[in-house]
mmCIF file of C-alpha atoms in Angstrom:
data_model
loop_
_atom_site.group_PDB
_atom_site.id
_atom_site.type_symbol
_atom_site.label_atom_id
_atom_site.label_comp_id
_atom_site.label_asym_id
_atom_site.label_seq_id
_atom_site.Cartn_x
_atom_site.Cartn_y
_atom_site.Cartn_z
ATOM 1 C CA MET A 23 16.790 12.019 18.013
ATOM 2 C CA SER A 24 14.995 8.999 16.376
ATOM 3 C CA VAL A 25 13.771 8.919 12.959
ATOM 4 C CA TYR A 26 9.787 8.174 12.795
ATOM 5 C CA SER A 27 7.641 7.542 9.695
ATOM 6 C CA ILE A 28 5.242 10.395 9.533
ATOM 7 C CA ILE A 29 2.229 10.625 6.303
ATOM 8 C CA ILE A 30 2.931 14.103 4.236
ATOM 9 C CA GLY A 31 0.429 13.534 1.787
ATOM 10 C CA SER A 32 -2.625 11.428 0.623
ATOM 11 C CA GLY A 33 -4.673 10.788 -2.440
ATOM 12 C CA LYS A 34 -7.357 8.735 -3.586
ATOM 13 C CA TYR A 35 -9.205 7.660 -6.883
ATOM 14 C CA ILE A 36 -13.052 6.907 -6.320
ATOM 15 C CA PRO A 37 -14.540 5.690 -9.804
ATOM 16 C CA ASN A 38 -17.432 7.703 -11.366
ATOM 17 C CA LEU A 39 -19.820 5.120 -11.902
ATOM 18 C CA VAL A 40 -22.326 4.658 -8.839
ATOM 19 C CA VAL A 41 -23.986 1.456 -8.602
ATOM 20 C CA LYS A 42 -27.018 1.126 -6.190
ATOM 21 C CA ASN A 43 -28.654 -1.809 -4.801
ATOM 22 C CA GLU A 44 -31.675 -1.463 -6.905
ATOM 23 C CA VAL A 45 -29.343 -2.679 -10.071
ATOM 24 C CA PHE A 46 -29.137 -6.193 -8.598
ATOM 25 C CA LEU A 47 -33.130 -6.769 -8.511
ATOM 26 C CA SER A 48 -32.673 -8.452 -11.944
ATOM 27 C CA ASN A 49 -29.500 -11.054 -10.866
ATOM 28 C CA SER A 50 -30.250 -14.594 -10.668
ATOM 29 C CA PHE A 51 -28.665 -15.720 -7.224
ATOM 30 C CA PHE A 52 -27.681 -19.246 -6.175
ATOM 31 C CA ASN A 53 -25.904 -20.775 -3.408
ATOM 32 C CA ASP A 54 -22.714 -22.584 -2.993
ATOM 33 C CA LYS A 55 -24.065 -25.880 -3.852
ATOM 34 C CA GLY A 56 -25.521 -24.531 -7.291
ATOM 35 C CA GLU A 57 -29.300 -24.225 -6.003
ATOM 36 C CA LYS A 58 -31.190 -21.318 -7.182
ATOM 37 C CA ILE A 59 -32.160 -19.102 -3.995
ATOM 38 C CA LEU A 60 -35.524 -18.722 -4.056
ATOM 39 C CA LYS A 61 -35.959 -15.674 -1.732
ATOM 40 C CA LYS A 62 -37.089 -12.674 -3.421
ATOM 41 C CA ASN A 63 -34.176 -10.328 -4.477
ATOM 42 C CA GLU A 64 -35.732 -7.327 -2.724
ATOM 43 C CA ASP A 65 -35.427 -9.348 0.478
ATOM 44 C CA ILE A 66 -31.980 -10.384 -0.114
ATOM 45 C CA ILE A 67 -31.011 -6.785 -0.982
ATOM 46 C CA ASN A 68 -32.467 -5.595 2.160
ATOM 47 C CA LYS A 69 -30.785 -8.263 4.504
ATOM 48 C CA LEU A 70 -27.492 -7.431 3.208
ATOM 49 C CA GLN A 71 -27.998 -3.689 3.411
ATOM 50 C CA GLU A 72 -29.016 -4.289 7.075
ATOM 51 C CA ILE A 73 -25.876 -6.406 7.904
ATOM 52 C CA THR A 74 -23.224 -4.226 5.736
ATOM 53 C CA GLU A 75 -25.057 -0.906 5.480
ATOM 54 C CA ILE A 76 -24.033 -0.803 1.787
ATOM 55 C CA GLU A 77 -26.501 1.307 -0.019
ATOM 56 C CA GLU A 78 -24.215 1.923 -3.108
ATOM 57 C CA ARG A 79 -21.017 1.079 -4.484
ATOM 58 C CA ARG A 80 -18.427 2.367 -7.333
ATOM 59 C CA TYR A 81 -17.565 0.393 -10.266
ATOM 60 C CA LEU A 82 -14.396 1.444 -12.574
ATOM 61 C CA ASP A 83 -15.054 2.833 -16.042
ATOM 62 C CA PRO A 84 -14.521 -0.060 -18.781
ATOM 63 C CA ASP A 85 -11.668 2.082 -20.491
ATOM 64 C CA LEU A 86 -9.765 2.183 -17.078
ATOM 65 C CA ASN A 87 -7.921 -0.378 -15.054
ATOM 66 C CA THR A 88 -6.490 -1.090 -11.576
ATOM 67 C CA SER A 89 -3.062 0.557 -12.285
ATOM 68 C CA ASP A 90 -4.805 3.530 -13.409
ATOM 69 C CA MET A 91 -6.594 4.346 -10.419
ATOM 70 C CA ALA A 92 -3.339 3.724 -8.563
ATOM 71 C CA PHE A 93 -1.583 6.091 -10.964
ATOM 72 C CA TYR A 94 -4.311 8.817 -10.196
ATOM 73 C CA ALA A 95 -4.228 8.183 -6.562
ATOM 74 C CA SER A 96 -0.579 8.762 -6.496
ATOM 75 C CA GLU A 97 -0.670 11.906 -8.659
ATOM 76 C CA LYS A 98 -2.984 13.428 -6.010
ATOM 77 C CA ALA A 99 -0.809 12.045 -3.104
ATOM 78 C CA ILE A 100 2.531 13.397 -4.493
ATOM 79 C CA SER A 101 0.901 16.788 -4.985
ATOM 80 C CA ASP A 102 -0.669 16.983 -1.528
ATOM 81 C CA ALA A 103 2.884 16.284 -0.034
ATOM 82 C CA GLY A 104 4.291 18.859 -2.273
ATOM 83 C CA ILE A 105 7.355 16.915 -3.191
ATOM 84 C CA ASP A 106 9.329 16.052 -6.602
ATOM 85 C CA SER A 107 8.100 12.258 -7.433
ATOM 86 C CA GLU A 108 11.930 11.705 -8.288
ATOM 87 C CA THR A 109 12.732 11.953 -4.666
ATOM 88 C CA LEU A 110 10.491 8.747 -3.954
ATOM 89 C CA ASP A 111 12.938 5.658 -2.726
ATOM 90 C CA TYR A 112 10.195 3.091 -3.020
ATOM 91 C CA ILE A 113 6.639 2.549 -4.685
ATOM 92 C CA ILE A 114 4.846 0.004 -3.152
ATOM 93 C CA VAL A 115 1.410 -1.023 -4.684
ATOM 94 C CA ALA A 116 -1.168 -3.292 -2.844
ATOM 95 C CA HIS A 117 -3.566 -5.268 -4.769
ATOM 96 C CA ASN A 118 -4.673 -8.906 -5.134
ATOM 97 C CA PHE A 119 -5.603 -9.270 -8.812
ATOM 98 C CA GLY A 120 -3.275 -7.338 -10.886
ATOM 99 C CA ASP A 121 -5.012 -5.333 -13.802
ATOM 100 C CA ILE A 122 -8.111 -6.822 -15.203
ATOM 101 C CA ARG A 123 -9.864 -5.690 -18.299
ATOM 102 C CA HIS A 124 -13.446 -5.030 -18.455
ATOM 103 C CA ASP A 125 -13.630 -7.720 -21.284
ATOM 104 C CA ASN A 126 -11.149 -10.107 -19.943
ATOM 105 C CA GLN A 127 -11.379 -11.489 -16.598
ATOM 106 C CA LYS A 128 -7.774 -12.751 -16.422
ATOM 107 C CA SER A 129 -5.156 -11.176 -13.932
ATOM 108 C CA ASP A 130 -2.340 -9.357 -15.793
ATOM 109 C CA LEU A 131 0.334 -8.926 -13.654
ATOM 110 C CA VAL A 132 3.525 -8.523 -15.917
ATOM 111 C CA PRO A 133 4.807 -5.941 -15.369
ATOM 112 C CA THR A 134 3.951 -5.249 -11.712
ATOM 113 C CA LEU A 135 1.382 -2.685 -11.069
ATOM 114 C CA ALA A 136 4.194 -0.769 -9.125
ATOM 115 C CA SER A 137 6.452 -0.757 -12.174
ATOM 116 C CA ARG A 138 3.194 0.685 -14.321
ATOM 117 C CA VAL A 139 2.772 3.434 -11.803
ATOM 118 C CA LYS A 140 6.273 4.506 -11.863
ATOM 119 C CA HIS A 141 6.221 4.350 -15.798
ATOM 120 C CA LEU A 142 3.044 6.601 -15.570
ATOM 121 C CA LEU A 143 4.556 8.824 -13.142
ATOM 122 C CA LYS A 144 7.517 9.350 -15.615
ATOM 123 C CA ILE A 145 9.964 8.688 -12.949
ATOM 124 C CA GLU A 146 13.381 8.268 -14.232
ATOM 125 C CA ASN A 147 15.261 7.495 -10.805
ATOM 126 C CA PRO A 148 16.305 3.782 -10.981
ATOM 127 C CA ASP A 149 17.049 4.085 -7.227
ATOM 128 C CA CYS A 150 13.305 4.282 -6.820
ATOM 129 C CA VAL A 151 12.207 0.524 -6.227
ATOM 130 C CA ALA A 152 8.503 -0.287 -7.384
ATOM 131 C CA TYR A 153 7.214 -3.813 -6.276
ATOM 132 C CA ASP A 154 3.782 -5.179 -5.539
ATOM 133 C CA LEU A 155 2.364 -6.622 -2.438
ATOM 134 C CA PRO A 156 -0.592 -9.220 -2.517
ATOM 135 C CA PHE A 157 -1.505 -9.665 1.111
ATOM 136 C CA GLY A 158 -5.226 -9.929 0.902
ATOM 137 C CA CYS A 159 -7.323 -6.697 2.031
ATOM 138 C CA PRO A 160 -4.696 -6.037 4.804
ATOM 139 C CA GLY A 161 -2.197 -5.355 1.767
ATOM 140 C CA TRP A 162 -2.054 -1.497 1.999
ATOM 141 C CA LEU A 163 -1.477 -1.458 5.613
ATOM 142 C CA GLN A 164 1.372 -4.150 5.555
ATOM 143 C CA GLY A 165 2.706 -1.804 2.660
ATOM 144 C CA VAL A 166 2.895 0.945 5.305
ATOM 145 C CA ILE A 167 4.431 -1.486 7.867
ATOM 146 C CA GLN A 168 7.130 -2.316 5.254
ATOM 147 C CA ALA A 169 7.864 1.312 4.287
ATOM 148 C CA ASP A 170 8.319 2.057 8.060
ATOM 149 C CA TYR A 171 10.941 -0.975 8.372
ATOM 150 C CA TYR A 172 13.107 0.720 5.501
ATOM 151 C CA ILE A 173 12.673 4.332 6.852
ATOM 152 C CA LYS A 174 13.790 3.384 10.172
ATOM 153 C CA SER A 175 16.595 1.194 8.818
ATOM 154 C CA GLY A 176 17.871 4.333 6.965
ATOM 155 C CA ASP A 177 17.284 2.704 3.796
ATOM 156 C CA ALA A 178 14.829 5.072 2.465
ATOM 157 C CA LYS A 179 13.349 8.826 3.347
ATOM 158 C CA ARG A 180 10.311 8.706 0.921
ATOM 159 C CA ILE A 181 7.998 5.959 0.166
ATOM 160 C CA LEU A 182 4.630 6.013 -1.737
ATOM 161 C CA VAL A 183 2.374 3.157 -0.714
ATOM 162 C CA ILE A 184 -0.926 2.658 -2.726
ATOM 163 C CA GLY A 185 -3.879 0.481 -2.196
ATOM 164 C CA ALA A 186 -5.757 -0.270 -5.230
ATOM 165 C CA GLU A 187 -8.514 -2.907 -6.346
ATOM 166 C CA THR A 188 -11.109 -3.758 -9.398
ATOM 167 C CA LEU A 189 -13.156 -6.093 -7.152
ATOM 168 C CA SER A 190 -16.272 -5.815 -9.440
ATOM 169 C CA ARG A 191 -14.426 -7.545 -12.228
ATOM 170 C CA ILE A 192 -13.812 -10.956 -10.211
ATOM 171 C CA SER A 193 -17.129 -10.984 -8.447
ATOM 172 C CA ASP A 194 -19.700 -13.835 -9.287
ATOM 173 C CA PRO A 195 -22.786 -12.134 -10.349
ATOM 174 C CA HIS A 196 -24.735 -15.024 -9.125
ATOM 175 C CA ASP A 197 -23.062 -14.974 -5.526
ATOM 176 C CA ILE A 198 -25.037 -12.725 -3.194
ATOM 177 C CA ASP A 199 -21.465 -11.532 -1.878
ATOM 178 C CA SER A 200 -20.926 -9.872 -5.054
ATOM 179 C CA MET A 201 -22.986 -6.781 -3.854
ATOM 180 C CA ILE A 202 -20.374 -6.122 -1.324
ATOM 181 C CA TYR A 203 -17.612 -5.696 -3.562
ATOM 182 C CA SER A 204 -16.453 -2.379 -5.346
ATOM 183 C CA ASP A 205 -13.439 -0.584 -6.937
ATOM 184 C CA GLY A 206 -10.984 2.284 -5.382
ATOM 185 C CA ALA A 207 -7.532 3.287 -4.855
ATOM 186 C CA GLY A 208 -5.945 5.106 -2.120
ATOM 187 C CA ALA A 209 -2.147 6.452 -1.557
ATOM 188 C CA VAL A 210 -0.092 7.984 0.910
ATOM 189 C CA ILE A 211 3.428 9.328 1.176
ATOM 190 C CA LEU A 212 5.494 8.360 4.163
ATOM 191 C CA GLU A 213 8.698 10.316 4.974
ATOM 192 C CA GLY A 214 11.272 9.757 7.468
ATOM 193 C CA LYS A 215 11.421 12.824 10.320
ATOM 194 C CA SER A 216 14.031 13.276 12.930
ATOM 195 C CA SER A 217 12.445 13.794 16.508
ATOM 196 C CA ASP A 218 13.202 13.572 20.486
ATOM 197 C CA THR A 219 9.727 12.616 20.825
ATOM 198 C CA PRO A 220 7.574 9.769 19.269
ATOM 199 C CA ILE A 221 5.532 10.967 16.281
ATOM 200 C CA GLY A 222 4.184 9.048 13.369
ATOM 201 C CA ILE A 223 4.246 5.303 13.436
ATOM 202 C CA LEU A 224 4.629 4.222 16.970
ATOM 203 C CA ALA A 225 3.782 0.473 16.829
ATOM 204 C CA HIS A 226 2.423 -2.235 14.594
ATOM 205 C CA LYS A 227 1.618 -6.268 14.386
ATOM 206 C CA THR A 228 0.778 -8.528 11.790
ATOM 207 C CA ARG A 229 -0.169 -12.162 12.144
ATOM 208 C CA THR A 230 -1.284 -14.932 9.458
ATOM 209 C CA ASP A 231 -3.384 -17.993 9.993
ATOM 210 C CA THR A 232 -3.465 -20.934 7.621
ATOM 211 C CA LEU A 233 -3.823 -24.064 9.496
ATOM 212 C CA THR A 234 -7.594 -24.169 8.991
ATOM 213 C CA GLN A 235 -8.129 -20.909 8.039
ATOM 214 C CA ALA A 236 -6.301 -20.549 4.672
ATOM 215 C CA HIS A 237 -9.279 -20.866 2.358
ATOM 216 C CA TYR A 238 -11.974 -18.606 3.996
ATOM 217 C CA LEU A 239 -11.360 -16.615 0.854
ATOM 218 C CA LYS A 240 -10.493 -18.050 -2.378
ATOM 219 C CA MET A 241 -10.969 -18.326 -5.953
ATOM 220 C CA ASP A 242 -13.811 -20.578 -7.628
ATOM 221 C CA ILE A 243 -16.180 -21.012 -10.742
ATOM 222 C CA SER A 244 -19.198 -19.356 -10.518
ATOM 223 C CA TYR A 245 -22.144 -20.653 -8.260
ATOM 224 C CA ASP A 246 -24.597 -20.915 -11.482
ATOM 225 C CA PRO A 247 -24.308 -24.298 -12.607
ATOM 226 C CA ASP A 248 -24.934 -23.025 -16.211
ATOM 227 C CA PHE A 249 -22.709 -20.561 -16.207
ATOM 228 C CA LYS A 250 -20.888 -19.954 -19.614
ATOM 229 C CA ASP A 251 -17.422 -21.013 -18.748
ATOM 230 C CA ASN A 252 -14.922 -21.780 -16.071
ATOM 231 C CA THR A 253 -14.015 -18.104 -14.960
ATOM 232 C CA LEU A 254 -12.691 -17.960 -11.270
ATOM 233 C CA PHE A 255 -14.352 -15.458 -9.011
ATOM 234 C CA LEU A 256 -13.780 -14.517 -5.437
ATOM 235 C CA LYS A 257 -15.362 -16.436 -2.924
ATOM 236 C CA MET A 258 -15.687 -16.203 0.867
ATOM 237 C CA ASN A 259 -17.192 -18.257 3.589
ATOM 238 C CA GLY A 260 -18.860 -15.529 5.228
ATOM 239 C CA ARG A 261 -19.475 -17.097 8.616
ATOM 240 C CA LYS A 262 -16.061 -18.273 9.254
ATOM 241 C CA LEU A 263 -14.567 -15.158 8.086
ATOM 242 C CA TYR A 264 -16.612 -13.174 10.380
ATOM 243 C CA GLU A 265 -16.133 -15.497 13.483
ATOM 244 C CA TYR A 266 -12.235 -15.178 12.876
ATOM 245 C CA ALA A 267 -12.394 -11.662 12.578
ATOM 246 C CA LEU A 268 -14.099 -11.009 15.662
ATOM 247 C CA THR A 269 -11.696 -13.382 17.717
ATOM 248 C CA ASN A 270 -8.443 -12.107 16.201
ATOM 249 C CA VAL A 271 -8.615 -8.416 15.112
ATOM 250 C CA PRO A 272 -9.416 -7.152 18.786
ATOM 251 C CA LEU A 273 -6.681 -8.956 19.881
ATOM 252 C CA VAL A 274 -4.170 -7.833 17.464
ATOM 253 C CA VAL A 275 -5.451 -4.291 18.184
ATOM 254 C CA LYS A 276 -4.990 -4.584 21.863
ATOM 255 C CA GLN A 277 -1.600 -6.158 21.433
ATOM 256 C CA THR A 278 -0.562 -3.089 19.080
ATOM 257 C CA ILE A 279 -2.005 -0.520 21.588
ATOM 258 C CA GLU A 280 -0.032 -1.873 24.410
ATOM 259 C CA LYS A 281 3.192 -2.166 22.458
ATOM 260 C CA ALA A 282 2.922 1.343 21.758
ATOM 261 C CA GLY A 283 2.501 2.084 25.496
ATOM 262 C CA LEU A 284 -0.870 3.246 25.182
ATOM 263 C CA THR A 285 -4.475 2.137 26.369
ATOM 264 C CA ILE A 286 -7.850 2.069 24.342
ATOM 265 C CA GLN A 287 -8.587 5.557 26.226
ATOM 266 C CA ASP A 288 -5.917 7.300 24.548
ATOM 267 C CA ILE A 289 -7.325 6.415 20.937
ATOM 268 C CA ASN A 290 -9.029 9.183 19.053
ATOM 269 C CA LYS A 291 -10.110 7.228 15.943
ATOM 270 C CA VAL A 292 -9.958 3.807 14.762
ATOM 271 C CA LEU A 293 -9.799 3.514 11.021
ATOM 272 C CA ILE A 294 -10.625 -0.443 10.104
ATOM 273 C CA HIS A 295 -11.043 -2.116 6.862
ATOM 274 C CA GLN A 296 -14.601 -1.380 5.708
ATOM 275 C CA ALA A 297 -15.777 -4.855 4.722
ATOM 276 C CA ASN A 298 -19.156 -5.073 6.760
ATOM 277 C CA ALA A 299 -20.691 -2.441 8.981
ATOM 278 C CA LYS A 300 -21.954 -4.839 11.394
ATOM 279 C CA MET A 301 -18.564 -6.771 11.695
ATOM 280 C CA ASP A 302 -16.693 -3.632 12.136
ATOM 281 C CA ALA A 303 -19.087 -2.520 14.944
ATOM 282 C CA ALA A 304 -18.639 -6.029 16.879
ATOM 283 C CA ILE A 305 -14.749 -5.958 16.501
ATOM 284 C CA LEU A 306 -14.706 -2.165 18.098
ATOM 285 C CA ALA A 307 -16.923 -3.541 20.733
ATOM 286 C CA ARG A 308 -15.111 -6.516 21.570
ATOM 287 C CA THR A 309 -11.689 -4.405 21.383
ATOM 288 C CA PHE A 310 -13.109 -2.176 24.007
ATOM 289 C CA LYS A 311 -14.372 -4.778 26.109
ATOM 290 C CA LEU A 312 -10.729 -6.486 26.498
ATOM 291 C CA PHE A 313 -9.772 -3.349 27.816
ATOM 292 C CA GLU A 314 -12.381 -3.573 30.361
ATOM 293 C CA VAL A 315 -14.193 -0.198 29.054
ATOM 294 C CA GLU A 316 -18.013 -0.175 28.406
ATOM 295 C CA VAL A 317 -18.528 3.029 26.989
ATOM 296 C CA ILE A 318 -17.374 3.647 23.311
ATOM 297 C CA PRO A 319 -16.805 7.450 22.346
ATOM 298 C CA GLU A 320 -19.215 8.627 19.643
ATOM 299 C CA LYS A 321 -17.530 8.716 16.379
ATOM 300 C CA ILE A 322 -14.296 7.256 17.072
ATOM 301 C CA MET A 323 -14.943 4.748 14.080
ATOM 302 C CA PRO A 324 -15.498 6.539 10.978
ATOM 303 C CA MET A 325 -17.158 4.364 8.051
ATOM 304 C CA SER A 326 -17.558 5.019 4.396
ATOM 305 C CA ILE A 327 -18.812 1.683 3.480
ATOM 306 C CA SER A 328 -22.275 2.856 3.105
ATOM 307 C CA LYS A 329 -21.427 4.783 -0.103
ATOM 308 C CA LEU A 330 -18.212 3.273 -1.465
ATOM 309 C CA GLY A 331 -18.730 -0.686 -0.502
ATOM 310 C CA ASN A 332 -15.648 -2.816 0.051
ATOM 311 C CA ASN A 333 -12.978 -2.147 -2.087
ATOM 312 C CA SER A 334 -10.355 -4.066 -0.106
ATOM 313 C CA VAL A 335 -6.856 -2.926 0.024
ATOM 314 C CA ALA A 336 -8.104 0.623 -0.795
ATOM 315 C CA THR A 337 -10.663 1.305 2.047
ATOM 316 C CA ILE A 338 -8.412 2.627 4.706
ATOM 317 C CA PRO A 339 -6.263 4.888 2.684
ATOM 318 C CA ILE A 340 -9.485 6.410 1.175
ATOM 319 C CA LEU A 341 -11.220 6.690 4.285
ATOM 320 C CA TYR A 342 -8.026 8.479 5.764
ATOM 321 C CA ASP A 343 -7.650 10.757 2.618
ATOM 322 C CA MET A 344 -11.574 11.330 3.074
ATOM 323 C CA ILE A 345 -11.181 12.499 6.703
ATOM 324 C CA VAL A 346 -8.044 14.633 6.290
ATOM 325 C CA LYS A 347 -9.669 16.457 3.376
ATOM 326 C CA GLY A 348 -12.657 17.172 5.450
ATOM 327 C CA GLU A 349 -15.181 15.084 3.117
ATOM 328 C CA LEU A 350 -16.494 12.858 5.617
ATOM 329 C CA GLU A 351 -19.445 14.615 7.933
ATOM 330 C CA ASP A 352 -18.467 15.326 11.466
ATOM 331 C CA GLN A 353 -15.004 13.499 11.188
ATOM 332 C CA ALA A 354 -11.594 15.135 11.632
ATOM 333 C CA ILE A 355 -7.979 14.456 12.537
ATOM 334 C CA HIS A 356 -5.942 16.621 14.618
ATOM 335 C CA SER A 357 -2.446 16.855 15.366
ATOM 336 C CA GLY A 358 -1.771 15.087 18.637
ATOM 337 C CA ASP A 359 -4.451 12.365 18.121
ATOM 338 C CA TYR A 360 -3.599 8.641 18.306
ATOM 339 C CA LEU A 361 -4.917 6.780 15.446
ATOM 340 C CA VAL A 362 -5.482 2.862 15.100
ATOM 341 C CA LEU A 363 -5.416 1.297 11.492
ATOM 342 C CA ALA A 364 -6.406 -2.219 11.278
ATOM 343 C CA SER A 365 -7.379 -4.901 8.852
ATOM 344 C CA VAL A 366 -8.246 -8.255 8.106
ATOM 345 C CA GLY A 367 -8.595 -10.295 4.914
ATOM 346 C CA ALA A 368 -7.420 -13.392 2.841
ATOM 347 C CA GLY A 369 -4.362 -15.118 4.215
ATOM 348 C CA MET A 370 -5.975 -15.196 6.541
ATOM 349 C CA ASN A 371 -4.136 -11.988 7.621
ATOM 350 C CA VAL A 372 -4.610 -9.653 10.283
ATOM 351 C CA ASN A 373 -2.824 -6.176 10.919
ATOM 352 C CA ALA A 374 -2.997 -3.285 13.232
ATOM 353 C CA LEU A 375 -0.896 0.204 13.419
ATOM 354 C CA ILE A 376 -0.683 2.857 15.967
ATOM 355 C CA TYR A 377 -0.018 6.491 14.383
ATOM 356 C CA LEU A 378 0.296 9.599 16.268
ATOM 357 C CA VAL A 379 -0.486 12.614 13.942
ATOM 358 C CA PRO A 380 2.332 15.200 14.259
#
């Protein structure tokens, strides 16, 4: 009998404020040289929607923060798992910017968001260790990978892993890329289970490239040269990031599938970070090509980006919860299914994980 990490509960928090593409018709957009973009906003928005498939996204209410979303998602995951929160051995919160107030765009990281979540959950147990994990968009998946190590080592039996982000508060309103970003949180409870056959997390792999790629995503001032102050916003080199993802994500996914002793034909679902629909489709196609398989099964890659946008570390856990709760049309996860979870983001980091549904 070996110990495997399985998901026993999940939850999410999706903000109430729906922001449709039309909201950006009145924005003034500039390029990275500080030059005003003269193309009509309607054309800019239509092109972005064509590439990303984003029709709308969610923004957090002004009176709430990232740690609040993490707490709400955690409550739902704990309830879904039917466990006592005092039995948690770890709380891992993946994020990149901490709490950012609606009226103050400076990151607030003390205490950690994990400590804030533990406080809000009213957990007394001092052996429940709470810490944060900043790892770019792959942060939540890396938290799951770390949790798997803890469980398999015997150090932990139950772990809460959360991904929460409020990208709307660090996006430059004068940068076209700001239309991609959104807010949200997702969480899962992982538990160790003894089994004489493999179940749950079977394999995972992570890589980091920094030699020339470290600053494809970075913080910088507004593209508007007349912006009121030197507030730092999230900036990305979209072309370089796209090329990096297409080169490296399929490779890491292939290596992880093979590490689990499987092939691409064994995989039932691919849950990939919801960054850009066109990019995700290209990653999937290239992954199948690496296995020399031409026909991609229909509905193998569920998508949520059209309605929820890109909320970084929260995209995969939200997507997973939507599927298992029956909230995504024509999508379901069944016992015996092999899942691939994969992400790419700032660092640059890529990770992937194979999960066999118990």
